[in-house]
Every structure is written in structure tokens, then in C-alpha cells.
Short mmCIF file of C-alpha atoms in Angstrom, two decimals:
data_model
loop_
_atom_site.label_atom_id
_atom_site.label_comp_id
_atom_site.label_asym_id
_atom_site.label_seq_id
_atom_site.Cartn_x
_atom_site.Cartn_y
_atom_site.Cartn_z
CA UNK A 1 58.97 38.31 116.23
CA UNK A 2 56.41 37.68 119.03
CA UNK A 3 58.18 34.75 120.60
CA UNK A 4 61.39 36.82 121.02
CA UNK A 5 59.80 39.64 122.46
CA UNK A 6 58.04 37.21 124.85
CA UNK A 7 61.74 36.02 125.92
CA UNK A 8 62.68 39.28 126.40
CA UNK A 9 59.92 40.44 128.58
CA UNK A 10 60.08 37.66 130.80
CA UNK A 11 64.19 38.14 130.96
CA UNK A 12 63.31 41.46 132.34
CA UNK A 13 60.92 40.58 134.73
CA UNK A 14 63.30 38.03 136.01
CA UNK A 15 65.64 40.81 136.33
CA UNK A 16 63.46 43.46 137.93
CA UNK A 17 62.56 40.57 140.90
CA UNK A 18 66.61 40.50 141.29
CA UNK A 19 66.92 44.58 141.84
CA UNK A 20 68.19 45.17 144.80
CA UNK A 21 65.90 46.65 147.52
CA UNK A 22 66.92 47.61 150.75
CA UNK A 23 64.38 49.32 153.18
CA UNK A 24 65.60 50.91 156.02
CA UNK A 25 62.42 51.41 158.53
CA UNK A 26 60.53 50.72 161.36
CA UNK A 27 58.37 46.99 160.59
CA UNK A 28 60.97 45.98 157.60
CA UNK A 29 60.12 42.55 155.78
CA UNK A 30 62.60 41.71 152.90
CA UNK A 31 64.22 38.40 151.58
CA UNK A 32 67.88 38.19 149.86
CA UNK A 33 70.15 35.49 149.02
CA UNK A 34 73.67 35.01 150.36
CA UNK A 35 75.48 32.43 147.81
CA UNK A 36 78.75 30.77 148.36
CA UNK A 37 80.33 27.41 147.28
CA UNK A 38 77.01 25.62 145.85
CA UNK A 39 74.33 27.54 148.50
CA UNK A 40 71.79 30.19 147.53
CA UNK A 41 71.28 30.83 151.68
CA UNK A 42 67.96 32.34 152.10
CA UNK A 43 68.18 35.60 154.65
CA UNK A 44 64.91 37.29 155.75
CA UNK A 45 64.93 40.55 157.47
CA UNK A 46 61.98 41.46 159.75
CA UNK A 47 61.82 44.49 162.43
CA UNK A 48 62.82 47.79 162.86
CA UNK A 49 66.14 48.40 160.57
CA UNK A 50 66.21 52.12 161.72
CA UNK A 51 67.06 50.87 164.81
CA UNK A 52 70.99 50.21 163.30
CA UNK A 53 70.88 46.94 165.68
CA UNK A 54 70.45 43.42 163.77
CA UNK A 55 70.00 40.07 166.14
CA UNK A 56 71.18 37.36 163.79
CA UNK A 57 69.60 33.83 164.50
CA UNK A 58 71.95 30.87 163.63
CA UNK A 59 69.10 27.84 164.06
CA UNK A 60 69.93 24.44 165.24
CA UNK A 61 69.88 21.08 163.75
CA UNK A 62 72.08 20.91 161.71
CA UNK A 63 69.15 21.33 159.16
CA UNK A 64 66.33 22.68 160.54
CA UNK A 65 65.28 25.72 159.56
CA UNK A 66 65.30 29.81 160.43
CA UNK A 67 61.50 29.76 159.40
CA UNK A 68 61.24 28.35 163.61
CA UNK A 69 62.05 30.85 165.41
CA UNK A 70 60.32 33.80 163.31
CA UNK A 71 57.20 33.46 166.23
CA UNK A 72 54.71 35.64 166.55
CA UNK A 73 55.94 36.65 169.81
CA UNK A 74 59.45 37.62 168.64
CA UNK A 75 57.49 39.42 166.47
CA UNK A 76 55.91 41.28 168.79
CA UNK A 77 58.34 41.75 171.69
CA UNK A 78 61.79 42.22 169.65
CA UNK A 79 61.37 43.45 166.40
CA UNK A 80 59.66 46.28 167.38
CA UNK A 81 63.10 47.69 168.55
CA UNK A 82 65.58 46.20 166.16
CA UNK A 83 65.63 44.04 163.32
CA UNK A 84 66.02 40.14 163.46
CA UNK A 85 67.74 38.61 160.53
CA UNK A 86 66.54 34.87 160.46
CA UNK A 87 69.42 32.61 158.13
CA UNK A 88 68.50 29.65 156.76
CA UNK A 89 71.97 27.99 157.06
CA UNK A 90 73.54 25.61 153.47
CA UNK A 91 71.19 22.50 153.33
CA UNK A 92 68.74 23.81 155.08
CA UNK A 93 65.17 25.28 155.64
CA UNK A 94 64.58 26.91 151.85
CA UNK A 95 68.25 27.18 150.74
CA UNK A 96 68.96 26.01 147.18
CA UNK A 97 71.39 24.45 145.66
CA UNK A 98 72.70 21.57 143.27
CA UNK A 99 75.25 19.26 144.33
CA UNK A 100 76.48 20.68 147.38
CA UNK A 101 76.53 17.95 150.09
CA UNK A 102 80.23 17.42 149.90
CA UNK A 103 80.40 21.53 151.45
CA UNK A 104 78.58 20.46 154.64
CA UNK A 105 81.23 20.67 156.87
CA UNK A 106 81.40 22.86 160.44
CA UNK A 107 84.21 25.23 158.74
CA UNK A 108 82.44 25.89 155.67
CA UNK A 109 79.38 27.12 157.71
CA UNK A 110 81.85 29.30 159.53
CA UNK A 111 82.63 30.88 156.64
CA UNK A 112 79.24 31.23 155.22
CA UNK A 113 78.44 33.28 158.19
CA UNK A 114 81.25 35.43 158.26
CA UNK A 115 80.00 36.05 154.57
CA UNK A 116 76.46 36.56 155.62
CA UNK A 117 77.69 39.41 158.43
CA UNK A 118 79.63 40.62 155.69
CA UNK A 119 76.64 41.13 153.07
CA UNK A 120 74.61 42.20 156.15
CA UNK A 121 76.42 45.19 157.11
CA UNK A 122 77.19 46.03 153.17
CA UNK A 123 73.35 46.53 153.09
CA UNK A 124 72.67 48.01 155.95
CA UNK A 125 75.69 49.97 156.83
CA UNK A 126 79.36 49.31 158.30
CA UNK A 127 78.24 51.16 161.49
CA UNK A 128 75.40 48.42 162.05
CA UNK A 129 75.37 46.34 165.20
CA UNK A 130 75.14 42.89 164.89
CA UNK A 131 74.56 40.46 167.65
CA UNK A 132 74.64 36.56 166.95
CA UNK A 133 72.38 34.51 168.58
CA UNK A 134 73.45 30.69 168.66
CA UNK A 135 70.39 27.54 169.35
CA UNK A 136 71.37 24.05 169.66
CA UNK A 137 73.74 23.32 166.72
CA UNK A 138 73.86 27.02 166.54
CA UNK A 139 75.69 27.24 169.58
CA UNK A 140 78.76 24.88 168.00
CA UNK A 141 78.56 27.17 164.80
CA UNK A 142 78.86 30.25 166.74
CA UNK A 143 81.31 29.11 168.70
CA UNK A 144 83.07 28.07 165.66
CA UNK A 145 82.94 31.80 164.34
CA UNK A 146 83.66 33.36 168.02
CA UNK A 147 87.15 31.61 168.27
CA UNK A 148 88.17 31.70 163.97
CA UNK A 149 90.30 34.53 163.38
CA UNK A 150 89.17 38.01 164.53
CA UNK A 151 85.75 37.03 163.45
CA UNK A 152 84.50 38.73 166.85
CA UNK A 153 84.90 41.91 165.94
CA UNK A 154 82.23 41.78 163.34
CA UNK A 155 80.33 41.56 166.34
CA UNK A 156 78.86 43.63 169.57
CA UNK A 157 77.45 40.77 171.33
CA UNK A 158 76.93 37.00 171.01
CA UNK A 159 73.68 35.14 172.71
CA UNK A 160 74.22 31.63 173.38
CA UNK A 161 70.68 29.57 173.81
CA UNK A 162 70.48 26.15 174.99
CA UNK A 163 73.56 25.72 172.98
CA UNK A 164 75.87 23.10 172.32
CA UNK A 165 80.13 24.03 171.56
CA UNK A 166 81.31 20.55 173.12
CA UNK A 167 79.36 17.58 172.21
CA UNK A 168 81.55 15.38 173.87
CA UNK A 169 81.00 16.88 177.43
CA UNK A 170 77.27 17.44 176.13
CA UNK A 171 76.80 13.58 175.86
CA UNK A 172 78.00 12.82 179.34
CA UNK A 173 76.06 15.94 180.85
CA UNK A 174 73.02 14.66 179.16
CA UNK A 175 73.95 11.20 180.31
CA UNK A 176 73.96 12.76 184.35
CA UNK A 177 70.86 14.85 183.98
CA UNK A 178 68.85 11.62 182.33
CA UNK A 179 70.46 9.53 185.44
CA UNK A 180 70.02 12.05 187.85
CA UNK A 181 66.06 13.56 187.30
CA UNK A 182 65.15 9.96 186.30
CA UNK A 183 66.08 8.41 190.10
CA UNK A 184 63.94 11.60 191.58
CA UNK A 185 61.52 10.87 189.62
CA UNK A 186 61.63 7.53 190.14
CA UNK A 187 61.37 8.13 193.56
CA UNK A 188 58.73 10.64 193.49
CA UNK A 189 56.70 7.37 191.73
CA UNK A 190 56.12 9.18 188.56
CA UNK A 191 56.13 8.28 184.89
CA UNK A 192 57.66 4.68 186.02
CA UNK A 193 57.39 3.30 182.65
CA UNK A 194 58.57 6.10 180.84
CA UNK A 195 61.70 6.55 183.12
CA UNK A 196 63.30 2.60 183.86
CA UNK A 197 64.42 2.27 180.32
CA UNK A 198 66.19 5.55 180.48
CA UNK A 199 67.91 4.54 183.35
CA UNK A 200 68.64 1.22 182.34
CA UNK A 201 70.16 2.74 179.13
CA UNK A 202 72.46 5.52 180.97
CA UNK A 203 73.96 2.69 183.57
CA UNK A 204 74.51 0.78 180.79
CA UNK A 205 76.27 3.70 178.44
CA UNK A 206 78.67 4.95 180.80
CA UNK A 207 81.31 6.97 178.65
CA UNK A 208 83.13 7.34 175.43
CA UNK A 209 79.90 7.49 173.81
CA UNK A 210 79.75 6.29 169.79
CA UNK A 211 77.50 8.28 167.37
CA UNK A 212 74.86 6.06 167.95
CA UNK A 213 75.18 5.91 171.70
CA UNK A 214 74.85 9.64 171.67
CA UNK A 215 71.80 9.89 169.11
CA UNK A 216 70.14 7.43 171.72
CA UNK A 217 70.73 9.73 174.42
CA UNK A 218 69.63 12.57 172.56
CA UNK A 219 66.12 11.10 171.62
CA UNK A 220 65.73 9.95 175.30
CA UNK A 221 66.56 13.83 176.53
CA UNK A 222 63.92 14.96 173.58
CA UNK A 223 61.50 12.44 175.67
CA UNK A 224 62.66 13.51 179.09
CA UNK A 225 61.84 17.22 179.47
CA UNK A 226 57.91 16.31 178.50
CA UNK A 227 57.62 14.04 181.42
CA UNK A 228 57.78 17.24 183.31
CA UNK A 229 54.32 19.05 183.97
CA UNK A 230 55.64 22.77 184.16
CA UNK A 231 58.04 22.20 181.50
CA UNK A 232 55.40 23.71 177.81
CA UNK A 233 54.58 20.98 175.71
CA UNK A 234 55.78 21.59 172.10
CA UNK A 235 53.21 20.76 168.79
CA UNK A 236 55.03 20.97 166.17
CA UNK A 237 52.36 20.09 163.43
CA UNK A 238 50.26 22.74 165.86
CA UNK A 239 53.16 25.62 165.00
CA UNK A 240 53.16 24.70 161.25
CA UNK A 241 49.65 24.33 161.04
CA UNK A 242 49.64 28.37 162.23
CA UNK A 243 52.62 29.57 160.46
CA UNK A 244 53.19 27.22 157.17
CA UNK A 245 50.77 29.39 155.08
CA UNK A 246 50.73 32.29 156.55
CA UNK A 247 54.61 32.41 156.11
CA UNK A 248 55.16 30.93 153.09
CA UNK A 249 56.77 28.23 154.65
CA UNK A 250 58.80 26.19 151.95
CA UNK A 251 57.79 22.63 153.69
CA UNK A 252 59.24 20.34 151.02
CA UNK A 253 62.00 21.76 151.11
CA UNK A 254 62.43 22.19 155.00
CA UNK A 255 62.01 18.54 155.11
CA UNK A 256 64.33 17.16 152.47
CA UNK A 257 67.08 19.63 153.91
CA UNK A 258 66.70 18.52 157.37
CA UNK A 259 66.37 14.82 156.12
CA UNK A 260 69.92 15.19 154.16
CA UNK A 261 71.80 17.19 156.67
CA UNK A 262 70.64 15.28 160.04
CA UNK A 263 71.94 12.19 158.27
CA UNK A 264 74.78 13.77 156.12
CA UNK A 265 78.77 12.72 156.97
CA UNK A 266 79.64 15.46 158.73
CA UNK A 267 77.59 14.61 161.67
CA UNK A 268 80.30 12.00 162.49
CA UNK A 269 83.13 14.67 162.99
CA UNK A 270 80.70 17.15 164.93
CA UNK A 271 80.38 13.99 167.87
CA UNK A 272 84.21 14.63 168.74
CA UNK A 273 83.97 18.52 168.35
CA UNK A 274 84.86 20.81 171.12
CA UNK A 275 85.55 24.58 171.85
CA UNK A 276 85.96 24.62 175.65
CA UNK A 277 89.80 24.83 174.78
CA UNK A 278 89.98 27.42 172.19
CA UNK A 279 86.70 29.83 174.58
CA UNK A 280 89.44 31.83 175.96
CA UNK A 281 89.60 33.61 172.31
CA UNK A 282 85.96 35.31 173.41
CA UNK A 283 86.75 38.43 174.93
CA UNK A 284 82.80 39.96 173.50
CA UNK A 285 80.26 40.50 175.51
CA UNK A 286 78.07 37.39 176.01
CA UNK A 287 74.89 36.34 177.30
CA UNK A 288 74.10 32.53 178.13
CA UNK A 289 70.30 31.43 178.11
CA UNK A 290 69.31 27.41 178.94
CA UNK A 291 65.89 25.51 180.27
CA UNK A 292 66.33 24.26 183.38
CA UNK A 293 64.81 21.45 182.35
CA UNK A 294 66.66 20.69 179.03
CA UNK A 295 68.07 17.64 178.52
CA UNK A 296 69.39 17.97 175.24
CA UNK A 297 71.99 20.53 175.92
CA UNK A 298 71.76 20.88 179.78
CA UNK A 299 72.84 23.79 181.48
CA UNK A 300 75.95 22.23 182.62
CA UNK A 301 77.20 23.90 179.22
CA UNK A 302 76.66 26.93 179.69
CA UNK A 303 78.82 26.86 183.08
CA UNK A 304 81.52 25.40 181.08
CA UNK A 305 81.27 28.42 178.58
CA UNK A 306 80.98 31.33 180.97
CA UNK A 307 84.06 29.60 183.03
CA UNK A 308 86.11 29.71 179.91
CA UNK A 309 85.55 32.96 177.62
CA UNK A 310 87.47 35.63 178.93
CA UNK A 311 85.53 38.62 178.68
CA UNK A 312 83.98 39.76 181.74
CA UNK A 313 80.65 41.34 180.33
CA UNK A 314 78.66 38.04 180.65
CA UNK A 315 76.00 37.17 182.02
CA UNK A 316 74.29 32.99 182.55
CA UNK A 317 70.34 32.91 182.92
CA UNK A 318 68.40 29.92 183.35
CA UNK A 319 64.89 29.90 182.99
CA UNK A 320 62.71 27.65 185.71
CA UNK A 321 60.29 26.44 183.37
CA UNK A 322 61.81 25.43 179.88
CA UNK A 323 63.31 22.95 177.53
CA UNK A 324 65.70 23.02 174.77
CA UNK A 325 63.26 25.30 172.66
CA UNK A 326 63.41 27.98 175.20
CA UNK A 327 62.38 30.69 172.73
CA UNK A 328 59.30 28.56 172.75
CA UNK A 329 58.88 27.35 176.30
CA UNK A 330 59.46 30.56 178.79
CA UNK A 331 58.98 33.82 175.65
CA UNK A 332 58.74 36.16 177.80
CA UNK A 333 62.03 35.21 179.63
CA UNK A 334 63.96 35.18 176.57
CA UNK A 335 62.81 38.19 174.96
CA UNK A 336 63.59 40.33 178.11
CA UNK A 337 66.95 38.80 178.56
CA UNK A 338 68.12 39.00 175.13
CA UNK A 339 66.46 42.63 174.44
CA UNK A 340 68.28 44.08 177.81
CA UNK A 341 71.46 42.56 176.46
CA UNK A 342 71.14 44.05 173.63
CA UNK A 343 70.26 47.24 174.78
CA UNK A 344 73.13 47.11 177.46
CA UNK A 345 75.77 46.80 174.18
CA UNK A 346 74.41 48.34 171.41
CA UNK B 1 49.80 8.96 126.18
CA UNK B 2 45.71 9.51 125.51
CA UNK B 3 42.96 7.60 125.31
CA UNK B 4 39.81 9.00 123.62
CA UNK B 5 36.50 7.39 124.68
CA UNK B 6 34.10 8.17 121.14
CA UNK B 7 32.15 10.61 123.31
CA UNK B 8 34.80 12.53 123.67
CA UNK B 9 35.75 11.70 127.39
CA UNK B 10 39.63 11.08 127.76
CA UNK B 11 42.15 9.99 130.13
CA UNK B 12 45.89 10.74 130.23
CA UNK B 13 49.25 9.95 131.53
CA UNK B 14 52.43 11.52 130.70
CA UNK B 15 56.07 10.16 132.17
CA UNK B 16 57.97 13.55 131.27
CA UNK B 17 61.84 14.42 131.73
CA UNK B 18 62.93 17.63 131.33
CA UNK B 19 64.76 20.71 132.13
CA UNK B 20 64.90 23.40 134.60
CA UNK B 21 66.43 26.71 135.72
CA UNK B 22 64.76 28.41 138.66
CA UNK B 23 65.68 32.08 139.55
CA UNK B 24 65.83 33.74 142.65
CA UNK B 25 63.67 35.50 143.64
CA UNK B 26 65.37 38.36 145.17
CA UNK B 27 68.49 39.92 145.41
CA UNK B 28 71.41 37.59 145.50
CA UNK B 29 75.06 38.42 146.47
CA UNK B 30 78.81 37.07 146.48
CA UNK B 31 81.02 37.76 148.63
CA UNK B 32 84.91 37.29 146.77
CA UNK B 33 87.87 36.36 148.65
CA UNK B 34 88.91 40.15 149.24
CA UNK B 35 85.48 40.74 151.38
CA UNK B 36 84.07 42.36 148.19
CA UNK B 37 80.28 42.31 147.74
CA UNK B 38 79.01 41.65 144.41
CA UNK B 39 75.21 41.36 143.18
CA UNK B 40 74.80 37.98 141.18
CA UNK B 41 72.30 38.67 138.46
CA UNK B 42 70.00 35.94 137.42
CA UNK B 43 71.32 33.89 140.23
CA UNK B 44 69.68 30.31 140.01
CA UNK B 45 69.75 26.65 139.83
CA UNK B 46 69.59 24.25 137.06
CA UNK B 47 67.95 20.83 137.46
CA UNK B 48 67.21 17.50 135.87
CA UNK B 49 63.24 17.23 136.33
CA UNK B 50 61.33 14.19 136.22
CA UNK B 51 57.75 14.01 136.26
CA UNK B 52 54.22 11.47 135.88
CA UNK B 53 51.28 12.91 135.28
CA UNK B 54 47.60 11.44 135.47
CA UNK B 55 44.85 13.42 133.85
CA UNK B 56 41.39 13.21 132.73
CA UNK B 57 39.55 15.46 129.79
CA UNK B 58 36.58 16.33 127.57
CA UNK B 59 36.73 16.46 123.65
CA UNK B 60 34.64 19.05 122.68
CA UNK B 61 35.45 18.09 118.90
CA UNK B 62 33.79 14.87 119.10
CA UNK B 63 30.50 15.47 119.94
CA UNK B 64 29.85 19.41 119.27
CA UNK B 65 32.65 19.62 116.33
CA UNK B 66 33.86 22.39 118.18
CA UNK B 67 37.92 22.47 118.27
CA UNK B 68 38.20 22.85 121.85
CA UNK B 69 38.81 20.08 124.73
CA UNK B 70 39.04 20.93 128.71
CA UNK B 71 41.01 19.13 131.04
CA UNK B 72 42.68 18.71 134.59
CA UNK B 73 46.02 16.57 135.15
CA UNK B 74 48.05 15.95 138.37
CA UNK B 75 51.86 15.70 137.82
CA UNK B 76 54.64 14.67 140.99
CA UNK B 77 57.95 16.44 139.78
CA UNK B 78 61.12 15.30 140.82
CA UNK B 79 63.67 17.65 140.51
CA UNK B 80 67.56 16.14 140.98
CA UNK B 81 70.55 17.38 142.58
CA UNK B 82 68.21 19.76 145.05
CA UNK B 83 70.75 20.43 147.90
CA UNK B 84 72.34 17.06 146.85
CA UNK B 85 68.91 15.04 147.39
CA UNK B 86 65.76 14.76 145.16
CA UNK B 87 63.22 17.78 145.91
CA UNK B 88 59.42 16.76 145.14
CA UNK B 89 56.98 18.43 144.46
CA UNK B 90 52.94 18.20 142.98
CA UNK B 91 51.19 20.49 140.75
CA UNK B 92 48.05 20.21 139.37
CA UNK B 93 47.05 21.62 135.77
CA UNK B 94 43.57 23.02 134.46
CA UNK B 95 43.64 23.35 130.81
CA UNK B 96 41.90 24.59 128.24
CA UNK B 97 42.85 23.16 124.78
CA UNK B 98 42.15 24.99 121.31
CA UNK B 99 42.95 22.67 117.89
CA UNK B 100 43.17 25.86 115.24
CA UNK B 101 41.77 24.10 111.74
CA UNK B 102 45.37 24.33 110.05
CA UNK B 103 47.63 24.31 112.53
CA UNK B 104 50.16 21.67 111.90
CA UNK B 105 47.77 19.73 109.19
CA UNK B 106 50.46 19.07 106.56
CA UNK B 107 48.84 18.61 103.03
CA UNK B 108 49.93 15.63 100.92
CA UNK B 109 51.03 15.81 97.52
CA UNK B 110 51.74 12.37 95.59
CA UNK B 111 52.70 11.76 92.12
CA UNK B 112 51.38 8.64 90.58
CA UNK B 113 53.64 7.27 87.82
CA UNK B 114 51.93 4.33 85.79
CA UNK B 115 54.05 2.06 83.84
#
């Protein structure tokens, strides 16, 4: 008899962790699942849900991880006022799964998203507003989900950070900025060693980049912006050596996920994937935030955006002193700018 | 696989494969093709798990006749398809075994015919 009542016990404890739990309040911290087509995605809601206004971060990579943007400082600066909703996208940071690698494409993501808004505002409330902040690879996935459908309306406002949604013009405006900074600095007789290969490699690459061309440039622009003395320097075993614990950062998993995904298929069709031609679909209001000194998705792209959405409640901001990370690099710049945006639209 | 040392010291190592289901651990939902939320209970994973493990113990029923032995083992799990790729993972054990007098001890009866 005992062994059976063990089973059962432990059947409902696994049950009871599974309840749903929603808190609606002022410093909210609560973790659900989102699953569709082979992902558990992992979704964890910090901040002030009273507020009825949810900033949804869609993190870069592909394959990095949600867990890097939860800072302290975001913390302290923007979910006092609303709540931030920090997705761990399929393949990524601690989502589960079995054998899902062959659903790692750019339109499945879209519609995991659309799902995840969907599941977001059955929790919370129809009348919630969301606003979708895009980093990096988030920016292509965003802009994926701006121009699909009527996805847009889901929406009240979409942030677009250092973002990339056309990684062919990306390549080449990478390509100009490495040129470009590198002769000044060149010039200026600084970092010498550091910057003739660059150049070398740019007049060398001149167009039509391959994958591998444009992973070359990409680790050269990841170089680049640290050769600059106002630019922050970025630690990254520093940040996880402050966060991992106290976070409960899944670190195994982070790393296998961004292991599989930065080296998965798919990152051969995202090289020829643009959505400068389909922008004039974006008719909500939309904020644009790059480093000036990021070489990984220069601003150049966030010209290219505002010139071609259609709304005109936008707005382009570039901060003097950051990189690609610029939620990192210049805080207080991005908290302000996306908290009045938000505030402006709610 | 153990190896007993007559005063009782032991060392161990144990290749292992085996079976698991996680569970979530919080609420997990679906979303069907009508836009329909649905709450998936005991949402979870199954995986093929293989493991080594390297330990080292103390027989208390060698020296003290007591039917109790302590020991500590580290095991490296490998858990396949995680997210299409192998998730690993360590764990280490403290144990505390207890050998009951019966348990298990099956009694022999023979029957001796002679011719």
C-alpha cells in the first residue's frame, strides 16, 4: 500500500507546482511555460502588473538567452512602473524540449510569439498593453511579427534596439563602419595592430558577402567597438558571476542552446533575409534605439527602418556612448527612452 | 561495480542508462489553432539518460558488524534529445546505506536423493 500512496503524493505535488498562479501587483515575480511544436518556452514576469502595461523582450542571438537583459538596473528603473516579460525564445536560454531542431526556423518563431502575446494577455487581461522590444536577432524576429498578418494590432508599441531586419544591408553597413572608423583611427595612430587586419579584410570582402564572409565581419565589429575608450567594456563572466546564482540562471542549458542554435541550419536562410520591402506594413508606433558606436548592427539600420514603416509616431535615438548591448552600455539612456515611449502610448 | 577493501573501505563506479521525465515547474499553456488557451497538465519532457559515476565508501559491517555503510559518489548525466543536443549535467550523492538482516536473503532448501 505504501508505495502507491507514495506515487500518489508525489503526482499531486507535481500537480500543485502546475496550478496556475497569476499575481496581479506592484513587484510581481512569476515563471510559466508557453509550449508549441516541441518547445516548453520559459516566460518570466517581473514588475509592476497593476500597471496593465507589459514590455516584452525578444533577446538576440539567435540563442542567447532572456536571463541577459533581466539587469539590475531594468530592475530598478522600469519595472517599477510596468511589468517586463523576459522570453526565452525555442532553443534557447532554459527552454526545453526533445527533438525540436528541425522547428528552428524565422516563421516558426513568429508564430511562437504571436502565441506568447496570446497567453500573455489571456493571463493578464485582453485590455493589457503590450509593447515588443526587439535586440539584435530580435530586431529580424520582430520585424518578422510587425509585417505577418495583422499581428500589429496585438500591439501598442514596438522598440527596436540595435536591431537587425536586413542582414544583407547589415553586412555591407558593417563592412563601411569597420572601413570607415578603422582609417580614422588609423589616422589618429591608435590601436594600429588591432585595426590593419580589419581593413585589410573589408578591402578585400567587398560585397555579396557568403555566410562565412559575414560571420568574419561580425566577430571583427564584436572587436571593433572595444577599441573605443568611451564606448563600456562588457564582462561577461563578470555579469554571470553577479547574476548566475542569484537568478537561478540555468547555465548548462544557456550554453548548449546557444551552442545548437548559433550553429543550427537556419542561420543560412537568415544571411539573405530582409524586411526593408515588406516595413511599409508598420503603421504602430515605434521607437528606434542604436550605439553609436555599434558595429554589429550599425545605426545605418535604423535609418533604413524609420524611412520605410509608415506610421508617423516614431521616433530614432542614438546614444553617444554605446555598443550593440546598449541596454548595457548607456542604462540610463535606454531606460528613459523606452519608459517615455511607453508612457507616450500606453 | 564495487570493490571492498577487508577494512571495509570501498570504491565504486557505476556506467548507468536510464529513464527520465522532468515536469515543469510551473504553469504551462497551449495555444490551439483557434487562439484558444489551454493549461497543459503535467507538461514535461522525456529523455534517454546516460550516466558514470565514481564513488568512494565505508563498510560499517566489516569492522563494527554494524549493517550500515556511508558513502559519496559523483555521477556526469547525459540526458539525449535536450533541445535536439545532449544536455549535461553533474550531481554528486551522499549516502547513507542500511543492509536490514533479511532483506532479500533467500533461504535454500535442497533435497538430497541417494541412490
Amino acid at each position: 500500500m505504501k508505495p502507491y500512496l507514495l506515487l500518489i503524493i508525489s503526482l499531486f505535488l507535481i500537480i500543485s507546482c502546475q496550478k496556475e498562479s497569476i499575481t496581479i501587483g506592484l513587484n510581481v515575480s512569476e515563471t510559466f511555460y508557453v509550449q508549441n511544436e516541441g518547445a516548453s518556452m520559459r516566460m518570466l514576469v517581473e514588475g509592476n502588473t497593476k500597471s496593465n502595461n507589459f514590455l516584452l523582450f525578444v533577446h538576440g542571438g539567435p540563442g542567447t538567452s532572456s536571463f541577459f537583459y533581466n539587469t539590475d538596473y531594468i530592475s530598478n528603473h522600469i519595472e517599477g512602473k510596468y511589468a517586463c516579460v523576459y522570453w526565452d525564445e525555442r532553443n534557447a536560454g532554459a527552454t526545453q524540449g526533445n527533438s525540436n531542431g528541425e522547428n528552428l526556423n524565422l516563421n516558426q518563431m513568429t508564430e511562437d510569439l504571436k502565441k506568447v502575446i496570446i497567453v500573455l494577455k489571456n493571463r493578464y487581461g485582453q485590455d493589457i498593453n503590450v509593447f515588443l522590444l526587439g535586440h539584435s536577432f530580435g530586431g529580424l524576429l520582430t520585424s518578422s511579427f510587425m509585417t505577418t498578418e495583422n499581428n500589429q494590432t496585438m500591439l501598442k508599441g514596438w522598440i527596436f534596439a540595435a536591431g537587425s531586419h536586413n542582414y544583407p544591408l547589415n553586412d555591407s553597413l558593417t563592412r563601411l563602419m569597420l572601413l570607415d572608423l578603422g582609417l580614422q583611427q588609423f589616422a589618429l595612430n591608435k590601436n594600429i595592430d588591432k585595426w590593419t587586419p580589419i581593413i585589410e579584410y573589408c578591402n578585400q570582402h567587398t560585397g555579396n558577402f557568403s555566410v562565412e564572409e559575414s560571420n568574419q565581419l561580425n566577430a571583427y565589429a564584436s572587436d571593433a567597438e572595444s577599441y573605443f575608450d568611451e564606448v563600456k567594456k562588457i564582462d561577461l563572466l563578470k555579469i554571470i558571476q553577479e547574476n548566475a546564482v542569484k537568478d537561478d540562471w540555468p547555465l548548462t542549458s544557456i550554453l548548449v542552446n546557444q551552442r545548437f542554435s548559433s550553429q543550427a541550419d537556419f542561420n543560412q536562410d537568415l544571411a539573405n533575409t530582409e524586411f526593408t520591402s515588406k516595413l511599409y506594413k508598420v503603421t504602430t508606433p515605434t521607437l528606434i534605439l542604436f550605439g553609436k558606436y555599434d558595429f554589429i548592427c550599425p545605426s545605418g539600420l535604423g535609418d533604413n527602418l524609420y524611412n520605410h514603416i509608415s506610421t508617423n509616431e516614431k521616433k530614432i535615438s542614438i546614444s553617444p556612448i554605446s555598443g550593440h548591448n546598449i541596454f548595457y552600455q548607456d542604462e540610463s539612456f535606454f531606460c528613459n527612452e523606452v519608459n517615455e515611449f511607453i508612457e507616450k502610448y500606453k | 561495480m564495487r570493490r571492498i577493501k577487508p577494512r571495509g573501505f570501498f570504491t565504486q563506479f557505476s556506467p548507468e542508462i536510464g529513464y527520465s521525465r522532468t515536469f515543469l515547474s510551473s504553469t504551462t499553456y497551449i495555444v490551439d489553432e483557434n487562439n484558444e488557451v489551454h493549461i497543459n497538465k503535467l507538461a514535461g519532457n522525456d529523455y534517454l539518460i546516460l550516466s558514470l559515476g565514481v564513488g568512494l565508501g565505508y563498510d560499517l559491517e566489516k569492522t563494527k558488524n554494524k549493517p550500515f555503510a556511508v558513502f559519496s559518489k559523483f555521477n556526469a548525466l547525459m540526458m539525449y534529445p535536450y533541445n535536439s543536443t545532449l544536455y549535461l549535467r553533474s550531481t554528486i550523492e551522499l549516502g547513507f546505506i542500511y543492509k536490514p538482516k533479511n532483506f532479500l536473503r533467500y533461504n535454500l532448501k535442497s533435497k538430497i536423493k541417494y541412490k
